Each structure stands twice: as structure tokens, then as C-alpha cells.
Short mmCIF file of C-alpha atoms in Angstrom, two decimals:
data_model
loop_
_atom_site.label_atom_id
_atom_site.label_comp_id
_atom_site.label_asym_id
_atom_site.label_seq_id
_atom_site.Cartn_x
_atom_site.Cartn_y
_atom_site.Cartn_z
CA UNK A 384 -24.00 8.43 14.20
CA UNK A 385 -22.04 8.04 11.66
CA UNK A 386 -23.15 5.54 8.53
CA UNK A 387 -19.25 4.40 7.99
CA UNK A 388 -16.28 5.58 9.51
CA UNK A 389 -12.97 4.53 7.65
CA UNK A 390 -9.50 5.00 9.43
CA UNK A 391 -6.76 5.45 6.91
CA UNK A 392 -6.51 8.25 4.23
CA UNK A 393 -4.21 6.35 1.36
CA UNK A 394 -5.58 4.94 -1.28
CA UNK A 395 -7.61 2.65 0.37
CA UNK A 396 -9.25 4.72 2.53
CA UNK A 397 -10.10 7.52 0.14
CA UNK A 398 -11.23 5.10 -2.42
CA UNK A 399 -13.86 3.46 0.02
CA UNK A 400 -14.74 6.80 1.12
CA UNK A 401 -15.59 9.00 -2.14
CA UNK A 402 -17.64 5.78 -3.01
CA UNK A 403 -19.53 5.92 -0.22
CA UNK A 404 -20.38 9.68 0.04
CA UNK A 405 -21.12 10.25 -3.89
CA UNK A 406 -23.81 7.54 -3.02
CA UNK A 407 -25.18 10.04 0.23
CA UNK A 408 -23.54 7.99 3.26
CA UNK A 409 -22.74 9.83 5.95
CA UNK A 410 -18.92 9.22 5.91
CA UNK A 411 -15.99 9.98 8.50
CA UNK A 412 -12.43 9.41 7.16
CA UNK A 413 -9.83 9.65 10.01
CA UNK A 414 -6.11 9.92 9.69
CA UNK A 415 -3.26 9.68 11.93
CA UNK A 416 -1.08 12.02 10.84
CA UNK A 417 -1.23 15.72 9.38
CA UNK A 418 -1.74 15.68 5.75
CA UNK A 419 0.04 15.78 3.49
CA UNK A 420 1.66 13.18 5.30
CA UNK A 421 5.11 10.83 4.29
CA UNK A 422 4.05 7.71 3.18
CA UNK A 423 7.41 5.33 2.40
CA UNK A 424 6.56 4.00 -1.19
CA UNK A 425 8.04 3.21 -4.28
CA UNK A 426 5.45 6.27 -5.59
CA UNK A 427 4.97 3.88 -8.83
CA UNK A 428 1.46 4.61 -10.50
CA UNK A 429 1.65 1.12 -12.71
CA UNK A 430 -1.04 1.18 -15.74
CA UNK A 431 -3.66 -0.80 -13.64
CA UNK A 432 -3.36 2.26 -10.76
CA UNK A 433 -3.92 4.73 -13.78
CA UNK A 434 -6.86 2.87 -14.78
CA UNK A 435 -8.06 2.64 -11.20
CA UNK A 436 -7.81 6.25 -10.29
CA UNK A 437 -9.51 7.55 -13.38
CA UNK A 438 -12.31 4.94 -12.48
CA UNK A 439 -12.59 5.49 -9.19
CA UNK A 440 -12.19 9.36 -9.18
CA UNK A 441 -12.87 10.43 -12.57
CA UNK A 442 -9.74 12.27 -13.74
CA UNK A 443 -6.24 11.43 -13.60
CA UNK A 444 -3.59 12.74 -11.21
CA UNK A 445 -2.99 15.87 -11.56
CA UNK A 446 0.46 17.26 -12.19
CA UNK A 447 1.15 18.30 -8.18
CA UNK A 448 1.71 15.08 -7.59
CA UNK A 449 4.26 14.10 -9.88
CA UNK A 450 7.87 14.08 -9.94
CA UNK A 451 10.65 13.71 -12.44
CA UNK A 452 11.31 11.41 -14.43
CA UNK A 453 7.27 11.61 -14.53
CA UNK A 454 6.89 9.10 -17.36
CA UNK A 455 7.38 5.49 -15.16
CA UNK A 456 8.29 2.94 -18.22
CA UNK A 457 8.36 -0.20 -16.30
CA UNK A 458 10.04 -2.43 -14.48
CA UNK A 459 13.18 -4.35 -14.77
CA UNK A 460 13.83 -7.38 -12.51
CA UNK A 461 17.28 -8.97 -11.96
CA UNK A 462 16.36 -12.96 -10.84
CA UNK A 463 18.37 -14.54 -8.16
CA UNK A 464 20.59 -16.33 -10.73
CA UNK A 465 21.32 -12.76 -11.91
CA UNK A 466 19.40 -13.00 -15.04
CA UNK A 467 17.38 -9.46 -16.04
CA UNK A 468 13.72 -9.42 -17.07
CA UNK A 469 12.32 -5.98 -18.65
CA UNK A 470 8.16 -5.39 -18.38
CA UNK A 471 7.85 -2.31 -20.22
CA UNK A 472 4.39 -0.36 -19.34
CA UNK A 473 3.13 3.16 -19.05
CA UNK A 474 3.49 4.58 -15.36
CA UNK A 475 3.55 7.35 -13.31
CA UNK A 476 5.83 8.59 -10.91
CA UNK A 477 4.54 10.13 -8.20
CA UNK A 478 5.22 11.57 -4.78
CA UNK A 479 3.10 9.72 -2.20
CA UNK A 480 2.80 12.61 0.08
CA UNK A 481 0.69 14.43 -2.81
CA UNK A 482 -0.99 11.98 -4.50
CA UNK A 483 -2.68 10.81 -1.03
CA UNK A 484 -3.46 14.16 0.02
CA UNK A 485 -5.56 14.78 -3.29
CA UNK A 486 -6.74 11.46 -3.10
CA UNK A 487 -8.10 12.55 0.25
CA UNK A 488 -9.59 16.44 -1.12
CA UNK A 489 -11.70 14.71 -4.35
CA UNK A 490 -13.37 12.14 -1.14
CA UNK A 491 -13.67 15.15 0.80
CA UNK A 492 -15.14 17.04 -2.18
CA UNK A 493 -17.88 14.50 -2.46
CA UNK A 494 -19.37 15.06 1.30
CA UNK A 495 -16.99 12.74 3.45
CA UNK A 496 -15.70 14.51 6.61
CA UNK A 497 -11.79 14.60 6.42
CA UNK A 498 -10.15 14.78 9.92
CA UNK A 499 -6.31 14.38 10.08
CA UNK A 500 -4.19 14.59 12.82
CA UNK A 501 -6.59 12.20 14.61
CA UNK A 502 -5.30 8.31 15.85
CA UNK A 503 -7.95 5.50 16.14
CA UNK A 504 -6.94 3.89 19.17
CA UNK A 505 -9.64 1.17 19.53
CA UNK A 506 -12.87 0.02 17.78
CA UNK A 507 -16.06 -1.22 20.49
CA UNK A 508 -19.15 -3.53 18.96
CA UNK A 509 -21.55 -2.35 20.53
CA UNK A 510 -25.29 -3.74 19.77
CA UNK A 511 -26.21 -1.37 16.88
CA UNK A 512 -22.86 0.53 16.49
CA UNK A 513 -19.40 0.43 16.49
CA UNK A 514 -17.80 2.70 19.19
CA UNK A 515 -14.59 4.52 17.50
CA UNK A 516 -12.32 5.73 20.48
CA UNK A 517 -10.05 8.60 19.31
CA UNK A 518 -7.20 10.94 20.30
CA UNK A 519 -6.82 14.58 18.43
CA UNK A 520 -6.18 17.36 20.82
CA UNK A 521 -8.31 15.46 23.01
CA UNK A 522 -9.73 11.76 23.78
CA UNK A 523 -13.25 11.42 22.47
CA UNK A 524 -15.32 8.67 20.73
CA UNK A 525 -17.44 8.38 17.16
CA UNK A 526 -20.05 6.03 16.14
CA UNK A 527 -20.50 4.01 12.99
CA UNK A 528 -22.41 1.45 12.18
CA UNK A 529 -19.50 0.07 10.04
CA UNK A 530 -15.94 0.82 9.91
CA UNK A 531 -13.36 -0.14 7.62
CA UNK A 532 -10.27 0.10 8.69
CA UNK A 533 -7.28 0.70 6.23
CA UNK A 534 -4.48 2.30 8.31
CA UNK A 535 -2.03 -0.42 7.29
CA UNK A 536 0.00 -2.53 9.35
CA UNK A 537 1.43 -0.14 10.91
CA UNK A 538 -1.82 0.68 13.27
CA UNK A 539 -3.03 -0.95 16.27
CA UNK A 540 -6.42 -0.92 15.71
CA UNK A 541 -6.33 -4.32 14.42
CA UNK A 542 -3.75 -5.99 17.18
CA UNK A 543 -6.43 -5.26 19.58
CA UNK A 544 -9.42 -6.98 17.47
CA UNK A 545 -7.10 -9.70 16.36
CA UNK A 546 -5.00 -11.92 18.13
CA UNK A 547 -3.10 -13.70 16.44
CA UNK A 548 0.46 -13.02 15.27
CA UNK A 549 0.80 -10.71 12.51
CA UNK A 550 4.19 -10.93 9.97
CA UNK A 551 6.02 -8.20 8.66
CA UNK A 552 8.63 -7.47 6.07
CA UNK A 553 11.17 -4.04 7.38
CA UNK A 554 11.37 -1.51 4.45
CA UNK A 555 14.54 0.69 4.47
CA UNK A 556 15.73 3.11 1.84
CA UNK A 557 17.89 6.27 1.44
CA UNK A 558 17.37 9.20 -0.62
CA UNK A 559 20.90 10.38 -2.22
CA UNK A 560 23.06 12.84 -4.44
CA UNK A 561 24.83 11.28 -6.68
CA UNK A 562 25.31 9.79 -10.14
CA UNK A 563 24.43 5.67 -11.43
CA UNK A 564 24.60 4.15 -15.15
CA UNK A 565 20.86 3.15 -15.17
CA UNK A 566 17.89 4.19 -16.88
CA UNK A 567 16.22 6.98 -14.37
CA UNK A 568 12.47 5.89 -16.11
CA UNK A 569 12.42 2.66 -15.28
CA UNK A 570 11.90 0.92 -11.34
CA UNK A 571 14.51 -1.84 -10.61
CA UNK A 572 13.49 -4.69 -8.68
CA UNK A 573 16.52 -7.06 -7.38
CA UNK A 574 16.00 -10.61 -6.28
CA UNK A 575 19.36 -11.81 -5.18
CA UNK A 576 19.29 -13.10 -2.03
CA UNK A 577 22.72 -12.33 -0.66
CA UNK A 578 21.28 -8.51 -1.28
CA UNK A 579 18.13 -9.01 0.72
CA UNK A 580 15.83 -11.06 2.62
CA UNK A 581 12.90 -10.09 0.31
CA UNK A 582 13.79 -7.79 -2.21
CA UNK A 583 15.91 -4.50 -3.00
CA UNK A 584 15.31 -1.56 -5.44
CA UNK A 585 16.17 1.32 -6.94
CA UNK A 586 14.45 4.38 -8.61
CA UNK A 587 14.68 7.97 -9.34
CA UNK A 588 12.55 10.77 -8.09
CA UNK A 589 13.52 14.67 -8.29
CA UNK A 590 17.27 13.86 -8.91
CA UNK A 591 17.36 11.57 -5.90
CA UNK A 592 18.65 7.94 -6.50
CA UNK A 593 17.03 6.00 -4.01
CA UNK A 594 18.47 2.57 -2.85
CA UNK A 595 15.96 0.38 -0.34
CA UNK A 596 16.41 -3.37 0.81
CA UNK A 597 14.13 -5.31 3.15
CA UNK A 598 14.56 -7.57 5.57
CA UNK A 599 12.37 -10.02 8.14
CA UNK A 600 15.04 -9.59 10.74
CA UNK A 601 16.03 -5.83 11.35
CA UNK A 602 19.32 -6.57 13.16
CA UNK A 603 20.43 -7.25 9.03
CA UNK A 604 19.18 -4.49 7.55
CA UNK A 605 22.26 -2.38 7.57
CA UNK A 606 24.42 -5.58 6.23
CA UNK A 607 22.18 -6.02 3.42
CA UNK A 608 22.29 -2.23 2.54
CA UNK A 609 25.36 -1.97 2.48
CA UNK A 610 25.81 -5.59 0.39
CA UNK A 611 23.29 -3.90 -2.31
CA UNK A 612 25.27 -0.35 -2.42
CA UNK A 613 28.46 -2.38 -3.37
CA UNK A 614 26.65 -4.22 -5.42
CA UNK A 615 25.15 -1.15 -7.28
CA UNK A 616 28.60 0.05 -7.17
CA UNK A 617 30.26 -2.88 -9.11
CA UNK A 618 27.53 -3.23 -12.04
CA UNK A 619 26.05 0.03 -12.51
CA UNK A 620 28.78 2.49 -11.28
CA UNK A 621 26.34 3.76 -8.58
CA UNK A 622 28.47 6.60 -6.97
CA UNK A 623 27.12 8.59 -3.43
CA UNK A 624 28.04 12.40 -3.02
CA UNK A 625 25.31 12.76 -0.21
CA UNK A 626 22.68 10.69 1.53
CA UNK A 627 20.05 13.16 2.40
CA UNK A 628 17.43 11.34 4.09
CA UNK A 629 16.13 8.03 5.39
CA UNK A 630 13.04 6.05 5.38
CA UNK A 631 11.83 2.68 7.22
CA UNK A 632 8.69 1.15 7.48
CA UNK A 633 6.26 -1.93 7.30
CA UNK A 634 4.66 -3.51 5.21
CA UNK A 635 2.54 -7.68 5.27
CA UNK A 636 4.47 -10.34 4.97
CA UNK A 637 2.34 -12.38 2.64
CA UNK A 638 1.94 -15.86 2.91
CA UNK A 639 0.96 -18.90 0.74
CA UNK A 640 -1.82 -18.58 -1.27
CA UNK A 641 -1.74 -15.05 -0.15
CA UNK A 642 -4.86 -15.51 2.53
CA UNK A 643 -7.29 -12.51 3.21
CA UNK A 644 -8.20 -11.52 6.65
CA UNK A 645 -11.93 -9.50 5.59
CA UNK A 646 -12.84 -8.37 9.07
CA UNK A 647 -13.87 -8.49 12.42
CA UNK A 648 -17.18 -8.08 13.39
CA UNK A 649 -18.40 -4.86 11.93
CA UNK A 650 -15.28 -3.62 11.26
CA UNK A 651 -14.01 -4.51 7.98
CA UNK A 652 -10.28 -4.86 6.75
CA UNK A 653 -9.15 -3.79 3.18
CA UNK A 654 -5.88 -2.85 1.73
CA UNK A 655 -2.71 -4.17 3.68
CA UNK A 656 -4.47 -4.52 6.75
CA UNK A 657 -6.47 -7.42 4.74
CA UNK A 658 -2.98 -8.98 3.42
CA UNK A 659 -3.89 -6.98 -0.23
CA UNK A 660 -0.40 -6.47 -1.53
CA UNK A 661 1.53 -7.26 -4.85
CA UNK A 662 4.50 -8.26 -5.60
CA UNK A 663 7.63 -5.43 -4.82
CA UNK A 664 5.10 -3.93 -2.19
CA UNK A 665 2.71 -2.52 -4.99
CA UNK A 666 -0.02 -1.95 -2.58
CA UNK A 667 -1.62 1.19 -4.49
CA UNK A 668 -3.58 -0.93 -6.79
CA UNK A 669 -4.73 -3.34 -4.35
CA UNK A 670 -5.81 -1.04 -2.02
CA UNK A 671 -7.97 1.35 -3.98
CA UNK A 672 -9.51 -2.72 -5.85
CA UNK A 673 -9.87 -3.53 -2.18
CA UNK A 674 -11.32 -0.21 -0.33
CA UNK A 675 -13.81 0.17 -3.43
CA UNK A 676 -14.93 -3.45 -2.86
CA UNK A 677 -15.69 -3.18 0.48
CA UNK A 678 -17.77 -0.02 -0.15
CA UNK A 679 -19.79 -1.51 -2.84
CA UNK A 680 -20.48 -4.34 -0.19
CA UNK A 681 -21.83 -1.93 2.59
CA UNK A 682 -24.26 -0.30 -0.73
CA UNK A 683 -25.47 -3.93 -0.89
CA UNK A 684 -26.88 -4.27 2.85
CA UNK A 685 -29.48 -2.14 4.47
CA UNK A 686 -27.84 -0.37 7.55
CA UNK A 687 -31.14 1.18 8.87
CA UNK A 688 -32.23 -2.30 10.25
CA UNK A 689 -30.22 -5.86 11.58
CA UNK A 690 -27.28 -5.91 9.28
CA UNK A 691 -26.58 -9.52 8.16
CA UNK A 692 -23.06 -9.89 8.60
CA UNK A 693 -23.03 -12.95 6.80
CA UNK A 694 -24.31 -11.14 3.79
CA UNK A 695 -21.74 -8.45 4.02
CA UNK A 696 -18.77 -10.62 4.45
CA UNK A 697 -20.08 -12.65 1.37
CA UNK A 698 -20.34 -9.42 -1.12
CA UNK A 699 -17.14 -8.22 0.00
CA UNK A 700 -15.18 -11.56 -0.56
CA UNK A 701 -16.97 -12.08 -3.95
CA UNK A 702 -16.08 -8.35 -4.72
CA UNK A 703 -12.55 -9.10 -4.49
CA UNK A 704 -12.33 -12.73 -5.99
CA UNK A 705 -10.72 -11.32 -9.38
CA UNK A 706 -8.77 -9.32 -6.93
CA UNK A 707 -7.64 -12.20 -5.04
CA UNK A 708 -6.68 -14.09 -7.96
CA UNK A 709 -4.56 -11.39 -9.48
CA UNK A 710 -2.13 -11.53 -6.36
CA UNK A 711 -1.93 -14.99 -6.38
CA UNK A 712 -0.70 -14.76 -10.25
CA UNK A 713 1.65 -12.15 -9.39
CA UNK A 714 3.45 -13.80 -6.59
CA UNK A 715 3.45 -16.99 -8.42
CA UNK A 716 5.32 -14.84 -11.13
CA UNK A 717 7.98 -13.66 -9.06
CA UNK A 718 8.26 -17.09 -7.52
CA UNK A 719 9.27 -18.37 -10.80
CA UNK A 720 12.36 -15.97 -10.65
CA UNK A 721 13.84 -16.10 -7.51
CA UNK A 722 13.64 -19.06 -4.91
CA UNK A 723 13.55 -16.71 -2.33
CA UNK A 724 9.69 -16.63 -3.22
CA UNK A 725 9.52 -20.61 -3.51
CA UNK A 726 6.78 -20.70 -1.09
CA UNK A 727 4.38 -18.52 -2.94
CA UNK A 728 4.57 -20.93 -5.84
CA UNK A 729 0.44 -22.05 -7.18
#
């Protein structure tokens, strides 16, 4: 028996997890894939992610994980009347793959048992446990007597424990050879709608210029992409020798008032799976705030007798309140520069 078995090994995950064993809970953290794994991600360490890893894990990333230009110095926005906004900040830029992976080592470090290559299929309430079903090189089950699950939208954990609907946003971008007359330090954020039916982006990593739009209806992704190459073309001389690789993937589509789904039962939701996610898909910060908060809330309860679920659900939402808040102030920001986002408006 397990005290806490977290599914997920990003930020989130690892976060909740090296919380919970420095403070002696037995801890299982399962993930899907092989580490290091690909994670499709800007691979932006803002100033508040700095702040948060050297909090959370007591040092800063280490050098592995970086890439060049490794000095992020902000972000530059172009509004959907064209109009350019610079937010200069300290940053890191970072390969995902890595960063996770050591993320994952310092919460194994601490006494949390790492197991990759494993898929949570389903979660079971039982009376005093949650049953974990699980497929590695064979089907087999775990027991916890709280999970938090953190796997992202992108697992199905959650579409089996909740019903109802779930929105996404379609991420697509292309790693290329080539040449562009923009600053390689700085991430580029478009809001034009006629390039995108969210947002579109650019940044540097390891000499690759990397283009990306998204879209809520996939059957436009390519005419978008190919809108926002032309685009880059025309205003920043963007020129393509080679594409060299592709990435899609998903990621909440966040809603008014950006609402929080905390859980089901004893199996608690943090990161994207909750709906944490800023602006541009910044979801590193929100998911370490998030994982570490529900953590703090399972040190809170007593899980050697009745757990009061009402208790734990009430720690954990007041343990992301400033958290909460923060997106909502964010997302009203961009809504101020693009109508696109005129729904997210306070």
C-alpha cells in the first residue's frame, strides 16, 4: 500500500512527489513513457519557474538541461491589431526532455519510487484505497490511499472518472534550418487571428527556429501554418533551408474565469489536468504551484484513519487561491490585446 501514488513525471508530478517523500510518504510516481521522454513545450523557464524550482528542489537547473540561446530575455507579443508589446525578464531556455527527467532523479533521490515506461489505465475507489490498474510489460494493479493524477490532458485516466466533455486547443510546430531577422533570446508570442485560432510562436533552441500555431479545429492547422510562415516571411525575412522535425500535441482549452476541476474522489487533479495553465501554454509554473499544493494538502490530513475528503478538497483549493488568481490576471492580460481572448476578460 502505497501512501500516494502520482501518475505523471513533469513538473507537476515530480513537484508533488519530492514533497511528499522528503516528508517520509511512501510515494509511487508512474510515467507513461521512457524517460527522458519528448514533452512538446515552449522549454521557457520564466523568472517565477526559476524561483519555483530553486524552492521546490533546492538548486537550480543544472546546465544538462539547457540549450542555446540559454539566457531566455522575455517575451515579445504582437496584438491582433499588429501592435508589439516587449516584457523583458530573466529566463531560461531549456530542453523539456532534460529538465523533466532531472526533475524526476532529485524526487527519486528523496525516496519516491520512479517507474517509467508504465501507463495508468484506470483508477478504482475502493473503501480504504484507491486501486491503480497498470500496464508495463505486464497488466498489474497498485494501491494508494490517494492519487494525484498529473498526466495532462493527454491521459485517459481522467475521461473515465469524469464525464463530461473536456476542450482542447491542437499544438503544432516544426523544428527548422534556416535563417530569420529576430532576436534568438527572446520568445515571440503572435495574436493575429488570421495566423491562428489561439496563438502562434516562435523561438530558438540549438540553432533550430521553431514556428508553432494552434488551432481548436485540426482540419486548419496546416492553413494557419502555412498563413504564419508567410507571414514570418514578409516581416522578419524568416527563410527555411530544412524542416527537420515535427511536433503536435494538447493542451486545456481554458475557459472563463479559468474554472478548476480539484478531483474526484480520492484522486486528486493538479497541473493541466486541473485546467492550471497560463497564458501562451506556460504550464511549467502552474504545475509545479499546483502539484506542491496538493501535496501540502495530503500533509494536512491523517491518512492512517477516515480521511475527510471535505477537509482535503478545502486545503487544496485554499492552497491554490493565489494560484488561481494569478491565471485569472494573466488571461485577463492577454485579453486586453487580442479579441481573440475577449471571453477571458475579468
Amino acid at each position: 500500500m502505497f501512501d500516494v501514488i502520482i501518475i505523471g513525471a513533469g513538473p507537476t508530478g515530480c513537484t508533488a512527489a519530492r514533497e511528499l517523500a522528503c516528508n517520509g510518504y511512501k510515494v509511487l510516481l508512474i510515467e507513461k513513457f521512457k524517460m527522458p521522454r519528448n514533452k512538446s513545450c515552449s522549454g521557457i523557464l520564466i523568472k517565477k519557474s526559476m524561483n519555483l524550482v530553486r524552492q521546490y528542489f533546492g538548486e537550480d537547473a543544472p546546465d544538462f538541461t539547457m540549450c542555446a540561446p540559454t539566457d531566455n530575455r522575455g517575451m515579445i507579443f504582437t496584438s491582433d491589431k499588429g501592435h508589439e508589446y516587449r516584457f523583458e525578464q530573466e529566463g531560461l531556455n531549456i530542453w523539456r526532455s532534460s529538465f523533466d527527467y532531472w526533475l524526476a532523479t532529485k524526487a527519486a533521490e528523496t525516496g519516491a519510487e520512479l517507474r517509467d515506461g508504465t501507463t495508468a489505465l484506470s483508477c478504482e475507489e475502493q473503501e480504504n484505497y484507491v486501486l491503480v490498474n497498470l500496464k508495463g510489460t505486464s497488466f498489474y494493479s497498485e494501491k494508494a490511499k490517494i492519487v494525484i493524477l498529473c498526466d495532462g490532458v493527454v491521459g485517459s485516466v481522467k475521461r473515465k472518472l469524469v464525464h463530461a466533455p473536456q476542450r482542447y486547443i491542437t499544438t503544432y510546430q516544426t523544428f527548422n534550418k534556416g535563417s530569420i531577422d529576430l532576436d534568438h533570446h527572446y520568445f515571440y508570442a503572435y495574436l493575429q487571428p488570421h495566423l491562428s485560432e489561439y496563438d502562434a510562436w516562435f523561438n530558438v533552441k540549438d540553432g533550430y527556429l521553431i514556428f508553432g500555431v494552434s488551432v481548436k479545429d485540426t482540419s486548419k492547422l496546416e492553413n494557419y501554418y502555412s498563413e504564419f510562415i508567410a507571414y514570418m516571411g514578409k516581416h522578419h525575412n524568416a527563410k527555411i533551408e530544412k524542416q527537420e522535425k515535427t511536433e503536435k500535441w494538447l493542451m486545456p482549452h481554458i475557459m472563463s474565469g479559468c474554472p478548476i476541476e480539484y478531483g474526484n474522489g480520492k484522486v486528486l487533479f493538479a497541473g493541466e489536468t486541473a485546467g492550471f495553465l497560463n497564458p501562451m501554454g506556460e504550464g511549467i509554473s502552474a504545475g509545479m504551484e499546483s502539484g506542491y499544493a496538493a501535496a501540502k494538502a495530503i500533509e494536512e490530513i491523517d491518512l492512517n484513519s477516515d480521511i475527510d475528503m471535505v477537509e482535503l478538497y478545502t486545503f487544496y483549493q485554499n492552497n491554490t487561491f493565489a494560484l488561481k488568481n494569478y491565471m485569472e490576471r494573466q488571461w485577463n492580460f492577454v485579453a486586453n490585446m487580442s479579441e481573440t481572448f475577449n471571453y477571458m476578460k475579468l
